[in-house]
Coordinates of C-alpha atoms (C1' of nucleotides) in Angstrom, one line a residue:
Chain F
M1 CA 7.6 -33.9 32.0
T2 CA 8.4 -34.1 36.2
P3 CA 11.0 -36.6 37.8
A4 CA 7.7 -38.4 39.2
D5 CA 5.4 -38.2 35.4
L6 CA 9.5 -40.2 34.5
S7 CA 9.0 -42.3 37.6
G8 CA 5.7 -43.6 36.8
Y9 CA 6.6 -44.3 32.7
V10 CA 10.2 -45.9 33.8
L11 CA 7.3 -48.1 36.0
A12 CA 4.5 -48.4 33.3
A13 CA 7.4 -49.8 30.9
A14 CA 8.4 -52.4 33.2
R15 CA 5.0 -53.4 33.9
A16 CA 4.5 -53.9 30.1
V17 CA 7.6 -56.1 30.1
F18 CA 6.3 -58.3 33.2
D19 CA 3.2 -58.7 30.6
E20 CA 4.6 -59.5 27.8
R21 CA 6.9 -62.3 29.6
G22 CA 4.4 -63.2 31.5
L23 CA 5.5 -62.5 35.2
D24 CA 3.8 -61.3 38.1
R25 CA 3.0 -57.5 38.2
A26 CA 2.9 -58.2 42.1
L27 CA 6.5 -58.2 41.9
L28 CA 7.3 -54.7 41.2
P29 CA 7.1 -52.1 43.6
D30 CA 4.0 -48.6 44.2
S31 CA 7.6 -46.4 42.7
A32 CA 9.8 -46.9 40.3
G33 CA 12.4 -43.7 42.1
V34 CA 14.6 -42.2 39.5
E35 CA 17.6 -39.9 40.4
R36 CA 19.7 -37.3 39.2
P37 CA 23.1 -38.9 38.8
R38 CA 26.1 -36.4 39.5
N39 CA 27.8 -37.7 36.5
P40 CA 26.4 -36.0 33.6
E41 CA 27.4 -38.8 31.2
H42 CA 24.9 -41.2 33.1
G43 CA 22.0 -38.7 31.6
D44 CA 19.7 -36.7 33.4
Y45 CA 18.0 -39.2 35.3
A46 CA 18.1 -42.8 35.6
S47 CA 17.4 -45.6 37.4
T48 CA 17.7 -49.1 39.0
L49 CA 14.8 -51.0 38.5
A50 CA 16.0 -54.0 36.3
L51 CA 19.1 -54.3 38.8
Q52 CA 16.3 -54.2 41.3
L53 CA 14.2 -56.8 39.7
A54 CA 17.0 -58.6 37.6
K55 CA 16.3 -62.1 40.8
K56 CA 12.5 -61.5 40.9
A57 CA 12.2 -61.4 37.1
G58 CA 14.8 -64.7 36.9
T59 CA 16.5 -62.9 33.7
N60 CA 19.7 -61.2 34.8
P61 CA 19.7 -57.3 35.6
R62 CA 21.1 -56.2 31.5
D63 CA 18.7 -58.0 29.7
L64 CA 15.7 -56.2 31.9
A65 CA 16.9 -53.2 31.6
T66 CA 17.1 -53.8 27.5
A67 CA 13.5 -54.9 27.8
I68 CA 12.5 -51.8 29.8
A69 CA 14.8 -49.6 27.6
D70 CA 12.7 -50.3 24.2
K71 CA 9.0 -49.7 25.2
L72 CA 10.8 -46.9 28.0
T73 CA 11.9 -45.0 24.2
Q74 CA 8.2 -45.1 22.8
Q75 CA 7.1 -42.5 24.9
P76 CA 7.3 -39.3 23.5
G77 CA 9.9 -36.8 25.1
I78 CA 12.4 -39.4 26.0
K79 CA 15.1 -37.9 23.7
S80 CA 17.5 -41.5 25.1
V81 CA 17.9 -44.0 26.7
E82 CA 21.7 -46.3 27.7
I83 CA 21.7 -49.0 29.7
A84 CA 25.5 -49.0 31.2
G85 CA 27.5 -50.9 33.5
P86 CA 25.4 -53.7 35.6
G87 CA 22.0 -52.5 34.6
F88 CA 21.5 -48.6 35.1
L89 CA 19.1 -47.2 32.9
N90 CA 20.5 -43.5 31.3
I91 CA 17.5 -41.4 31.0
R92 CA 18.3 -38.1 28.5
L93 CA 15.0 -35.8 28.3
E94 CA 14.4 -33.8 25.3
A95 CA 14.7 -30.1 25.9
A96 CA 11.4 -29.6 24.7
V97 CA 10.0 -31.4 27.5
A98 CA 12.5 -30.4 30.0
G99 CA 11.9 -27.1 29.3
E100 CA 8.0 -27.6 30.6
V101 CA 9.0 -27.1 34.0
A102 CA 9.5 -23.5 34.2
R103 CA 5.6 -23.2 32.8
Q104 CA 4.9 -25.5 35.8
V105 CA 6.4 -23.5 38.5
V106 CA 5.1 -20.6 36.8
T107 CA 2.1 -21.5 36.8
A108 CA 1.6 -22.8 40.0
G109 CA 3.9 -19.9 41.6
E110 CA 3.4 -19.1 45.4
T111 CA 2.1 -23.3 45.6
Y112 CA 5.0 -24.5 43.6
G113 CA 5.8 -27.8 45.8
H114 CA 2.6 -28.9 47.2
S115 CA 1.9 -32.5 47.5
T116 CA -1.1 -33.8 48.2
A117 CA 1.6 -36.7 49.9
M118 CA 0.1 -35.8 53.5
S119 CA -3.0 -35.0 53.2
G120 CA -6.0 -36.7 55.3
Q121 CA -3.1 -36.8 57.9
N122 CA -4.4 -34.7 61.5
I123 CA -1.1 -33.6 63.2
N124 CA -0.9 -31.6 66.0
L125 CA 2.9 -30.5 66.4
E126 CA 4.5 -29.0 69.7
F127 CA 7.9 -27.5 69.8
V128 CA 9.8 -24.8 72.2
S129 CA 6.7 -25.1 75.3
A130 CA 9.4 -23.2 76.7
N131 CA 8.9 -22.4 81.4
P132 CA 7.4 -19.8 81.9
T133 CA 10.4 -18.8 84.6
G134 CA 12.8 -17.2 81.9
P135 CA 13.4 -16.2 78.3
V136 CA 13.5 -19.0 75.4
H137 CA 17.2 -20.3 75.5
L138 CA 19.1 -21.3 72.9
G139 CA 17.4 -25.0 72.4
G140 CA 13.7 -23.8 72.3
T141 CA 15.1 -21.7 69.7
R142 CA 16.2 -24.5 67.6
W143 CA 13.0 -25.5 68.2
A144 CA 11.0 -22.4 67.2
A145 CA 13.0 -22.5 64.1
V146 CA 12.6 -26.4 63.0
G147 CA 9.3 -26.9 64.6
D148 CA 8.1 -24.0 62.8
A149 CA 10.1 -24.8 59.8
L150 CA 8.1 -28.7 59.8
A151 CA 4.9 -27.3 60.6
R152 CA 5.2 -25.4 57.2
L153 CA 7.0 -28.0 54.7
L154 CA 4.2 -30.7 56.5
R155 CA 1.3 -27.8 55.5
A156 CA 2.8 -27.6 52.3
A157 CA 3.3 -31.8 52.3
G158 CA -0.2 -31.6 51.9
A159 CA -1.1 -32.4 55.7
A160 CA -3.5 -30.5 58.3
V161 CA -1.4 -29.2 61.5
T162 CA -1.9 -27.5 64.5
T163 CA 1.2 -25.8 66.2
E164 CA 0.8 -26.1 70.3
Y165 CA 3.2 -24.3 73.0
Y166 CA 2.5 -25.9 76.4
F167 CA 2.8 -23.8 78.9
N168 CA 4.1 -25.3 81.7
D169 CA 2.1 -22.8 84.6
A170 CA 1.7 -25.3 87.9
G171 CA 3.9 -27.2 89.9
S172 CA 7.0 -26.2 91.5
Q173 CA 9.5 -24.8 89.1
I174 CA 6.4 -21.9 89.2
D175 CA 7.0 -21.6 92.8
R176 CA 10.7 -20.9 93.0
F177 CA 10.4 -18.6 90.1
A178 CA 7.7 -16.4 92.1
R179 CA 10.4 -16.8 95.2
S180 CA 13.1 -15.6 93.5
L181 CA 10.9 -12.6 92.3
L182 CA 10.0 -12.0 95.5
A183 CA 13.2 -12.3 97.2
A184 CA 14.3 -9.9 94.3
A185 CA 11.7 -7.2 94.8
R186 CA 13.0 -7.0 98.6
G187 CA 16.4 -6.8 97.3
E188 CA 17.2 -11.0 98.9
P189 CA 19.8 -12.7 97.7
I190 CA 18.7 -15.7 95.2
P191 CA 17.3 -18.5 97.0
E192 CA 18.1 -22.0 97.3
D193 CA 17.2 -23.3 93.9
G194 CA 15.7 -19.7 92.4
Y195 CA 16.3 -17.7 89.4
G196 CA 19.1 -15.3 89.1
G197 CA 19.6 -13.5 86.6
Q198 CA 19.0 -9.4 85.1
Y199 CA 15.1 -10.5 84.0
I200 CA 14.3 -11.6 87.1
S201 CA 15.3 -8.5 88.2
D202 CA 13.9 -6.5 86.1
I203 CA 10.0 -8.3 86.3
A204 CA 9.7 -7.6 89.6
A205 CA 10.5 -4.7 89.5
Q206 CA 7.8 -4.3 87.2
I207 CA 5.6 -5.8 89.1
V208 CA 6.0 -4.0 92.5
T209 CA 5.8 -1.3 90.0
A210 CA 2.2 -2.4 88.9
H211 CA 1.4 -3.3 92.8
P212 CA 3.2 -1.0 94.8
D213 CA 1.6 -2.6 98.2
V214 CA 2.7 -6.1 96.9
L215 CA 5.7 -5.9 99.6
S216 CA 4.1 -4.9 102.1
L217 CA 1.4 -8.4 101.9
P218 CA 2.7 -11.3 104.4
D219 CA 4.6 -13.8 102.6
D220 CA 2.6 -16.4 101.0
E221 CA 0.4 -13.3 99.6
A222 CA 2.9 -10.8 98.0
Q223 CA 4.6 -14.6 96.7
E224 CA 1.2 -15.8 94.7
V225 CA 1.5 -11.7 93.3
F226 CA 4.5 -12.1 91.3
R227 CA 3.4 -15.6 90.4
T228 CA 0.1 -14.6 89.0
A229 CA 1.4 -11.9 87.5
G230 CA 5.1 -12.4 86.5
V231 CA 4.2 -15.3 85.1
E232 CA 2.0 -13.5 82.6
L233 CA 4.7 -11.0 82.1
M234 CA 7.5 -13.7 81.6
F235 CA 4.6 -15.2 79.2
A236 CA 4.0 -12.2 77.1
E237 CA 7.8 -11.5 76.9
I238 CA 8.4 -15.4 75.5
K239 CA 5.5 -14.8 72.6
S240 CA 6.6 -11.8 72.2
S241 CA 10.5 -13.0 71.9
L242 CA 9.3 -15.7 69.7
A243 CA 7.2 -13.3 67.4
R244 CA 10.1 -11.0 66.6
F245 CA 11.5 -15.0 65.4
G246 CA 8.0 -14.9 63.2
V247 CA 6.9 -18.3 65.5
T248 CA 2.9 -18.3 66.4
F249 CA 1.2 -20.7 67.9
D250 CA -2.0 -21.6 66.8
V251 CA -2.8 -23.3 70.3
Y252 CA -1.4 -22.1 73.8
F253 CA -2.5 -24.3 75.6
N254 CA -2.3 -24.2 79.7
E255 CA -0.9 -27.1 81.8
K256 CA -3.6 -24.8 84.8
D257 CA -6.4 -26.1 82.5
L258 CA -5.7 -29.6 83.2
H259 CA -5.1 -30.2 86.3
E260 CA -8.8 -27.3 86.6
R261 CA -10.7 -29.6 84.4
G262 CA -9.8 -32.7 86.2
A263 CA -8.3 -33.5 83.9
L264 CA -5.3 -35.8 85.4
A265 CA -7.2 -37.5 88.0
A266 CA -9.2 -38.4 84.7
A267 CA -6.2 -40.2 83.2
V268 CA -5.2 -42.1 85.9
E269 CA -8.4 -44.0 86.3
R270 CA -8.8 -44.0 82.3
L271 CA -5.5 -45.5 83.0
R272 CA -6.5 -48.1 86.0
A273 CA -9.2 -49.0 83.9
Q274 CA -6.8 -49.8 81.3
G275 CA -5.4 -52.8 83.6
H276 CA -2.3 -50.6 84.6
V277 CA -1.7 -48.6 87.7
Y278 CA -0.9 -50.0 90.3
E279 CA 0.4 -48.6 94.1
A280 CA 3.0 -48.8 96.5
D281 CA 4.7 -47.1 99.1
G282 CA 1.7 -45.0 99.1
A283 CA 2.1 -43.5 95.0
V284 CA 0.1 -44.4 92.5
W285 CA 3.1 -46.0 90.0
L286 CA 2.2 -46.8 85.7
R287 CA 3.6 -49.9 85.0
T288 CA 5.4 -48.5 82.3
T289 CA 7.0 -51.4 81.8
D290 CA 4.5 -53.7 80.6
F291 CA 6.2 -51.2 77.5
G292 CA 9.7 -50.8 77.7
D293 CA 10.4 -48.5 80.0
D294 CA 13.5 -49.2 81.6
R295 CA 11.1 -48.3 84.8
D296 CA 7.7 -47.6 86.2
R297 CA 6.2 -44.5 86.6
V298 CA 4.9 -42.8 89.8
L299 CA 1.6 -40.8 88.6
V300 CA 0.6 -39.6 92.3
R301 CA 2.9 -39.0 94.8
G302 CA 2.4 -40.2 98.6
T303 CA 2.3 -36.1 99.5
G304 CA -1.3 -36.8 96.7
E305 CA 0.2 -34.8 94.3
M306 CA 0.3 -35.8 90.9
T307 CA 3.9 -36.0 88.9
Y308 CA 5.0 -33.6 86.0
F309 CA 4.1 -36.8 84.1
A310 CA 0.8 -37.8 84.6
A311 CA 0.1 -34.6 83.5
D312 CA 2.0 -35.1 79.9
C313 CA -0.4 -38.3 80.2
A314 CA -3.2 -36.0 80.9
Y315 CA -2.0 -33.5 77.8
Y316 CA -1.8 -36.6 75.2
L317 CA -5.4 -37.5 76.0
D318 CA -6.7 -34.1 76.0
K319 CA -4.3 -34.2 72.2
R320 CA -6.1 -37.4 71.1
G321 CA -9.3 -36.6 71.9
R322 CA -8.9 -33.3 70.0
G323 CA -8.9 -35.6 66.8
F324 CA -5.6 -35.7 66.1
D325 CA -4.4 -38.6 64.5
R326 CA -0.6 -38.1 65.6
V327 CA 0.8 -36.0 67.8
V328 CA 4.6 -35.3 67.5
I329 CA 6.7 -33.7 70.4
M330 CA 10.2 -32.0 70.2
L331 CA 12.1 -31.9 72.4
G332 CA 15.9 -31.7 74.0
A333 CA 18.6 -33.7 73.4
D334 CA 18.7 -33.3 77.1
H335 CA 15.0 -34.8 78.0
H336 CA 15.8 -38.1 75.5
G337 CA 14.7 -40.4 78.7
Y338 CA 11.7 -39.1 78.9
V339 CA 10.7 -41.0 75.4
G340 CA 10.4 -44.5 76.4
R341 CA 8.1 -43.0 79.0
M342 CA 6.1 -41.2 76.1
R343 CA 5.2 -43.9 74.3
A344 CA 4.9 -46.5 77.0
M345 CA 2.0 -44.2 77.9
A346 CA 0.4 -44.0 74.8
A347 CA 0.7 -47.9 74.6
C348 CA -1.2 -47.7 78.6
F349 CA -4.0 -45.9 76.9
G350 CA -4.0 -48.2 74.5
D351 CA -2.5 -46.3 71.0
N352 CA 0.7 -47.9 69.0
P353 CA 2.9 -45.2 69.7
D354 CA 4.5 -46.5 65.9
R355 CA 0.9 -44.6 64.7
T356 CA -0.4 -42.3 67.7
L357 CA 3.0 -40.4 69.0
E358 CA 5.6 -39.5 67.6
I359 CA 9.2 -37.8 69.6
R360 CA 12.2 -35.5 67.9
I361 CA 15.0 -35.1 69.5
G362 CA 17.2 -32.3 69.1
Q363 CA 20.5 -31.9 70.0
M364 CA 22.4 -29.3 71.9
V365 CA 23.8 -25.1 70.4
N366 CA 26.3 -23.9 71.3
L367 CA 26.9 -19.9 70.5
V368 CA 30.9 -19.5 69.1
R369 CA 32.6 -15.8 68.7
D370 CA 36.7 -15.7 67.7
G371 CA 36.3 -19.7 68.6
A372 CA 35.6 -19.2 72.1
P373 CA 32.4 -20.9 73.4
V374 CA 29.8 -17.6 73.9
R375 CA 28.0 -19.1 77.6
M376 CA 27.2 -15.1 78.5
S377 CA 23.4 -13.3 78.4
K378 CA 22.8 -10.2 79.6
R379 CA 19.3 -10.7 80.3
A380 CA 19.8 -13.9 81.4
G381 CA 22.9 -14.2 83.2
T382 CA 24.8 -17.9 82.0
V383 CA 21.1 -19.1 80.1
V384 CA 21.9 -18.2 76.5
T385 CA 18.8 -16.7 75.0
L386 CA 16.6 -16.5 71.7
E387 CA 17.4 -13.5 72.2
D388 CA 21.2 -13.2 72.5
L389 CA 21.5 -14.7 69.2
V390 CA 19.0 -12.6 67.2
D391 CA 20.5 -9.7 68.5
A392 CA 23.8 -10.9 67.7
I393 CA 22.6 -12.0 64.1
G394 CA 19.1 -10.5 62.8
V395 CA 16.3 -13.5 62.0
D396 CA 17.2 -14.6 59.2
A397 CA 20.0 -15.9 59.3
A398 CA 19.2 -17.0 62.8
R399 CA 16.5 -19.1 61.6
Y400 CA 18.4 -20.2 58.2
A401 CA 22.1 -21.9 60.6
L402 CA 19.4 -23.4 63.4
A403 CA 17.6 -25.3 60.2
R404 CA 20.8 -25.8 57.5
Y405 CA 21.3 -28.6 60.1
S406 CA 20.3 -32.3 60.8
A407 CA 18.2 -32.0 64.6
D408 CA 20.8 -35.5 65.2
S409 CA 23.7 -33.0 65.0
P410 CA 24.9 -30.7 67.9
I411 CA 25.8 -27.3 66.8
D412 CA 28.3 -25.0 66.7
I413 CA 26.8 -21.4 66.0
D414 CA 30.3 -18.9 64.6
L415 CA 28.4 -16.1 64.9
D416 CA 31.3 -14.1 63.5
L417 CA 30.0 -15.9 60.0
W418 CA 27.0 -16.0 61.3
T419 CA 27.2 -11.7 60.9
R420 CA 29.5 -11.7 58.1
A421 CA 27.5 -10.0 54.8
T422 CA 29.5 -11.8 52.0
D423 CA 29.7 -15.4 50.8
E424 CA 31.1 -17.7 53.2
N425 CA 27.9 -17.1 54.5
P426 CA 25.4 -19.5 53.4
V427 CA 21.9 -17.7 53.7
H428 CA 23.6 -14.7 52.0
Y429 CA 24.9 -17.0 49.2
V430 CA 21.3 -18.8 48.6
R431 CA 19.5 -14.7 49.3
Y432 CA 21.8 -13.1 46.5
A433 CA 20.4 -15.6 44.3
H434 CA 17.1 -14.8 45.0
A435 CA 18.1 -10.3 44.9
R436 CA 20.4 -11.1 41.6
I437 CA 17.4 -12.4 40.4
C438 CA 14.8 -9.3 40.8
S439 CA 17.8 -7.2 39.6
V440 CA 17.8 -9.5 36.0
L441 CA 13.7 -9.2 36.8
R442 CA 13.2 -5.5 36.8
N443 CA 16.0 -4.5 34.4
A444 CA 13.8 -6.8 32.1
A445 CA 11.0 -4.9 33.3
E446 CA 12.9 -0.9 32.1
L447 CA 13.4 -2.5 29.5
G448 CA 10.0 -3.0 28.2
L449 CA 10.7 -6.4 28.2
T450 CA 7.9 -9.2 29.6
R451 CA 7.5 -12.9 29.4
G452 CA 4.7 -12.5 27.1
E453 CA 1.7 -15.7 27.6
D454 CA 3.7 -18.3 26.2
F455 CA 8.0 -19.2 25.4
D456 CA 9.1 -21.9 23.3
P457 CA 10.9 -24.5 25.3
S458 CA 12.9 -25.8 23.6
L459 CA 15.2 -23.1 23.5
L460 CA 16.6 -23.5 26.6
S461 CA 18.7 -26.7 25.6
H462 CA 22.1 -24.9 27.1
E463 CA 23.6 -27.2 29.6
R464 CA 23.6 -25.1 32.2
E465 CA 19.6 -24.3 31.2
G466 CA 19.0 -27.5 31.5
D467 CA 20.6 -28.0 34.8
L468 CA 18.8 -25.8 36.5
L469 CA 15.7 -26.6 35.1
R470 CA 15.8 -29.9 36.1
A471 CA 17.1 -28.6 40.1
L472 CA 13.3 -26.7 39.8
A473 CA 12.0 -29.7 39.1
E474 CA 14.1 -31.8 42.2
F475 CA 12.0 -29.3 44.7
P476 CA 8.1 -30.9 44.8
S477 CA 10.1 -34.5 46.4
V478 CA 12.2 -32.5 48.0
V479 CA 10.1 -30.6 49.9
A480 CA 7.9 -34.1 50.4
T481 CA 10.6 -36.6 50.9
A482 CA 11.5 -33.9 53.8
A483 CA 8.5 -32.8 55.7
E484 CA 7.9 -37.4 55.4
L485 CA 11.3 -37.8 57.7
R486 CA 10.9 -34.6 59.4
E487 CA 13.7 -32.7 57.9
P488 CA 13.6 -29.2 57.1
H489 CA 17.3 -28.9 57.1
R490 CA 17.1 -31.0 53.3
V491 CA 15.1 -28.0 52.0
A492 CA 18.1 -25.0 52.7
R493 CA 21.0 -27.7 51.7
Y494 CA 18.2 -28.0 48.4
L495 CA 18.4 -24.5 48.1
E496 CA 22.5 -24.1 48.4
A497 CA 22.6 -27.1 45.8
L498 CA 20.0 -24.5 43.3
A499 CA 21.5 -21.1 43.8
G500 CA 24.5 -22.0 43.2
T501 CA 23.6 -23.8 39.6
F502 CA 22.2 -20.4 39.2
H503 CA 25.0 -18.2 39.9
K504 CA 27.0 -21.5 37.6
F505 CA 24.1 -20.1 34.5
Y506 CA 24.6 -16.4 35.3
D507 CA 28.5 -16.4 35.6
T508 CA 28.1 -18.7 31.8
K509 CA 29.9 -16.3 29.3
G510 CA 28.0 -16.1 26.6
L511 CA 23.9 -17.1 28.5
R512 CA 22.4 -13.5 28.9
V513 CA 18.7 -13.7 30.1
L514 CA 18.5 -9.9 28.9
P515 CA 19.9 -8.7 25.6
R516 CA 23.0 -6.7 25.4
S517 CA 22.0 -2.9 25.2
G518 CA 21.6 -2.2 21.1
E519 CA 20.8 -5.7 20.6
P520 CA 17.2 -6.8 19.5
A521 CA 14.7 -9.0 21.8
T522 CA 14.6 -12.6 21.0
D523 CA 11.8 -15.9 22.1
V524 CA 15.5 -16.7 23.3
N525 CA 15.5 -14.0 26.2
R526 CA 11.4 -14.9 26.6
A527 CA 12.0 -18.0 27.1
R528 CA 14.5 -17.4 30.0
L529 CA 12.6 -15.0 31.1
W530 CA 10.6 -17.4 31.7
L531 CA 13.1 -19.5 33.4
V532 CA 15.0 -16.9 35.7
E533 CA 11.5 -16.7 36.7
A534 CA 11.2 -19.8 37.8
S535 CA 14.4 -20.3 39.9
R536 CA 13.0 -16.8 41.7
I537 CA 9.5 -18.6 42.6
V538 CA 11.6 -21.8 43.8
L539 CA 14.5 -19.5 45.4
A540 CA 11.3 -17.9 47.2
N541 CA 9.0 -20.6 47.7
G542 CA 12.0 -22.8 49.4
L543 CA 13.0 -19.6 52.2
G544 CA 9.5 -19.4 52.9
L545 CA 8.9 -22.5 54.5
L546 CA 12.6 -22.1 56.5
G547 CA 10.6 -18.8 57.5
V548 CA 14.3 -16.8 56.2
S549 CA 13.1 -13.6 54.3
A550 CA 13.9 -13.0 49.9
P551 CA 14.6 -10.4 49.4
E552 CA 14.2 -8.2 46.0
R553 CA 17.8 -6.1 46.7
M554 CA 20.8 -7.1 48.7
Chain V
rG1 C1' 26.7 -50.6 83.7
rC2 C1' 21.6 -48.9 81.0
rG3 C1' 19.4 -46.2 76.6
rC4 C1' 19.3 -42.0 72.8
rC5 C1' 22.6 -39.3 69.7
rC6 C1' 27.2 -38.7 66.9
rG7 C1' 32.1 -40.5 64.5
rU8 C1' 32.4 -38.5 56.3
rA9 C1' 38.7 -34.0 53.1
rG10 C1' 42.2 -30.0 58.0
rC11 C1' 37.2 -26.7 59.7
rU12 C1' 32.1 -27.1 60.0
rC13 C1' 28.9 -30.6 57.7
rA14 C1' 25.7 -33.4 52.9
rG15 C1' 24.9 -37.6 51.4
rC16 C1' 16.3 -42.3 53.3
rG17 C1' 21.3 -49.5 49.3
rG18 C1' 23.4 -47.5 43.6
rA19 C1' 27.7 -45.9 39.0
rU20 C1' 34.8 -42.2 40.2
rA21 C1' 31.8 -40.6 48.6
rG22 C1' 30.6 -34.3 47.9
rA23 C1' 29.8 -29.0 49.0
rG24 C1' 30.9 -24.4 51.6
rC25 C1' 35.0 -22.8 54.9
rA26 C1' 40.0 -22.4 55.0
rU27 C1' 45.5 -22.0 51.3
rC28 C1' 46.8 -20.6 45.8
rU29 C1' 45.6 -19.3 40.6
rG30 C1' 42.7 -16.8 36.7
rC31 C1' 38.4 -13.4 35.4
rC32 C1' 33.9 -7.6 36.3
rU33 C1' 34.5 -4.0 27.1
rU34 C1' 27.1 -4.2 29.6
rC35 C1' 22.1 -9.2 33.1
rU36 C1' 24.0 -7.8 41.4
rA37 C1' 32.7 -9.9 41.1
rA38 C1' 28.0 -10.0 48.2
rG39 C1' 29.4 -14.4 41.7
rC40 C1' 32.4 -18.6 39.1
rA41 C1' 36.3 -21.2 37.0
rG42 C1' 40.5 -23.7 38.7
rC43 C1' 44.4 -26.3 41.6
rU44 C1' 45.1 -28.9 47.0
rG45 C1' 42.5 -32.7 49.9
rG46 C1' 39.3 -38.9 52.1
rC47 C1' 41.1 -47.0 55.0
rC48 C1' 33.2 -42.5 54.4
rG49 C1' 36.1 -44.5 63.7
rC50 C1' 38.0 -50.7 64.1
rA51 C1' 35.8 -55.5 62.9
rG52 C1' 31.8 -59.2 61.3
rG53 C1' 27.6 -60.0 58.9
rU54 C1' 23.2 -59.4 55.0
rU55 C1' 23.3 -57.6 49.6
rC56 C1' 24.0 -58.6 42.5
rG57 C1' 25.9 -53.4 45.4
rA58 C1' 27.3 -50.5 52.3
rA59 C1' 29.3 -44.0 53.6
rU60 C1' 23.8 -45.4 54.6
rC61 C1' 20.9 -51.8 56.8
rC62 C1' 22.6 -56.1 60.9
rU63 C1' 25.7 -57.4 65.4
rG64 C1' 30.0 -56.4 68.2
rC65 C1' 34.0 -53.3 70.1
rC66 C1' 36.5 -48.0 70.0
rG67 C1' 36.0 -42.7 70.5
rG68 C1' 32.8 -38.3 72.0
rG69 C1' 28.0 -35.6 73.8
rC70 C1' 23.5 -36.0 76.6
rG71 C1' 20.0 -38.7 80.1
rC72 C1' 19.0 -42.4 82.9
rG73 C1' 14.3 -38.9 91.2
rC74 C1' 7.7 -40.1 94.1
rC75 C1' 12.6 -33.6 90.7
rA76 C1' 10.4 -29.9 87.3

RNA sequence: GCGCCCGUAGCUCAGCGGAUAGAGCAUCUGCCUUCUAAGCAGCUGGCCGCAGGUUCGAAUCCUGCCGGGCGCGCCA
């Protein structure tokens, strides 16, 4: 019996009570939450349904709880229902019913935790989208870890997801990049507003090697060569860094294509047709203040140039035109000022931004070593990059460290901590649990002990086994909630709790999975193999959602 | 000045209205005569920033203040 099953039974019991008493079923909620009480004395699961409904039902919570409990105890598999405090329902399950979870997990395998909670939704998820003027910095790296994990979560929850990288290859920052490369190739100092760092010299040198005559060209022609070749090289490097990090995108979208297609002007005309465009001071404006923005925004400058914002409008329109009903964009905290204008822009197109556009803001990331901030990068000067982080602590620790905190919270990543291969390091704690289980399974195989076709779930009756089973049963709802709230860190925290529950189970005296040498294997050993395999599957699936490897040996 | 985020144990952080607010780290003490001690058990630690409000019930929701981070261009 899963928590979802139990929730259904609680609701059904309440429904029966309402019918008997002639109360309106419409007063009942769509689902009855059951939760795992911290205090084991409060049962395996608890429901607060009676507390929530008593007033509507015109009675007191304890009376209603008693009536629901009477119905609920008739449900096979429910061992007991107690009424506690003001009207809590404290529910205990039969061991046999609780143990079924192990079978369900093993049967579902890699798909355990998947649901159809979000099926039918077609989501475009854009993240990183770093400019091709430099390596991916730490903020982008956070989104690479969180965004990729979120894509996996949304898919596990049944949504159709397209991940997308907006490749910003037009505009003045590219000019600055090209000028910087040219200057570096000529051995001149970094231009005003230019980019510095070792990578600029490296790329410039590569371009000179490939185009030996480039330095003898006139400035504008030389700069064009550096622009085209530089962007290409830089983007290849970005893609390769992300690939090393385990992140690839379904779509790499070029801003240039929007320009070449005339999509910006088309978007402006569309907005004009909607009646939100006006001209003032020689520029073309979008009246975003109609929809709550602080100030109106320029679409076309007095010079006739399109703004970056106009490209944003065209890009949003393009995504919607490709059939996505929800556009999710992940941005750093330094861009949160865009939220207002982006939402207003969507509204100007006639969309309801509450439904079609979702902008997630992630706070800053800093690296710390020996208690002091790390601000230098060999490759990029004062900007710390994805490569710096991966070089320092590896892909698994980096992804886990970035995904384990709420995106709302600024984080300092302590490189010493995350490098350490000890229990102080959360990612090791979780991965070690997986490796430990794999070791047990290897030993079982050596003993010729297999879990067999079936097992007796009532044999998993030890308190520690019950703890583990309940933790395993929680996983699908953790995944669904994390997807719904766009919060992958919930998966990491869950895994840490699950790993802890497993280690406690494993270290309990007298509770061995395998028989001691010389002793015969029993059905209890076989049942525990099911439990342990189920635990392994959930750890592996959870780590998989975060893009972190689950090693068989450590 | 306006907007967004944060404020929970000594430190780093969980906790989408429920019972006695949790974990890891740090300090200290135990546990390998059999499945990985990279682990477990125990000890210590709290005006959940402050003040009101909503509620049977608030760390959680609302309002105001205080403190910190970030942002408010015809830049990208």
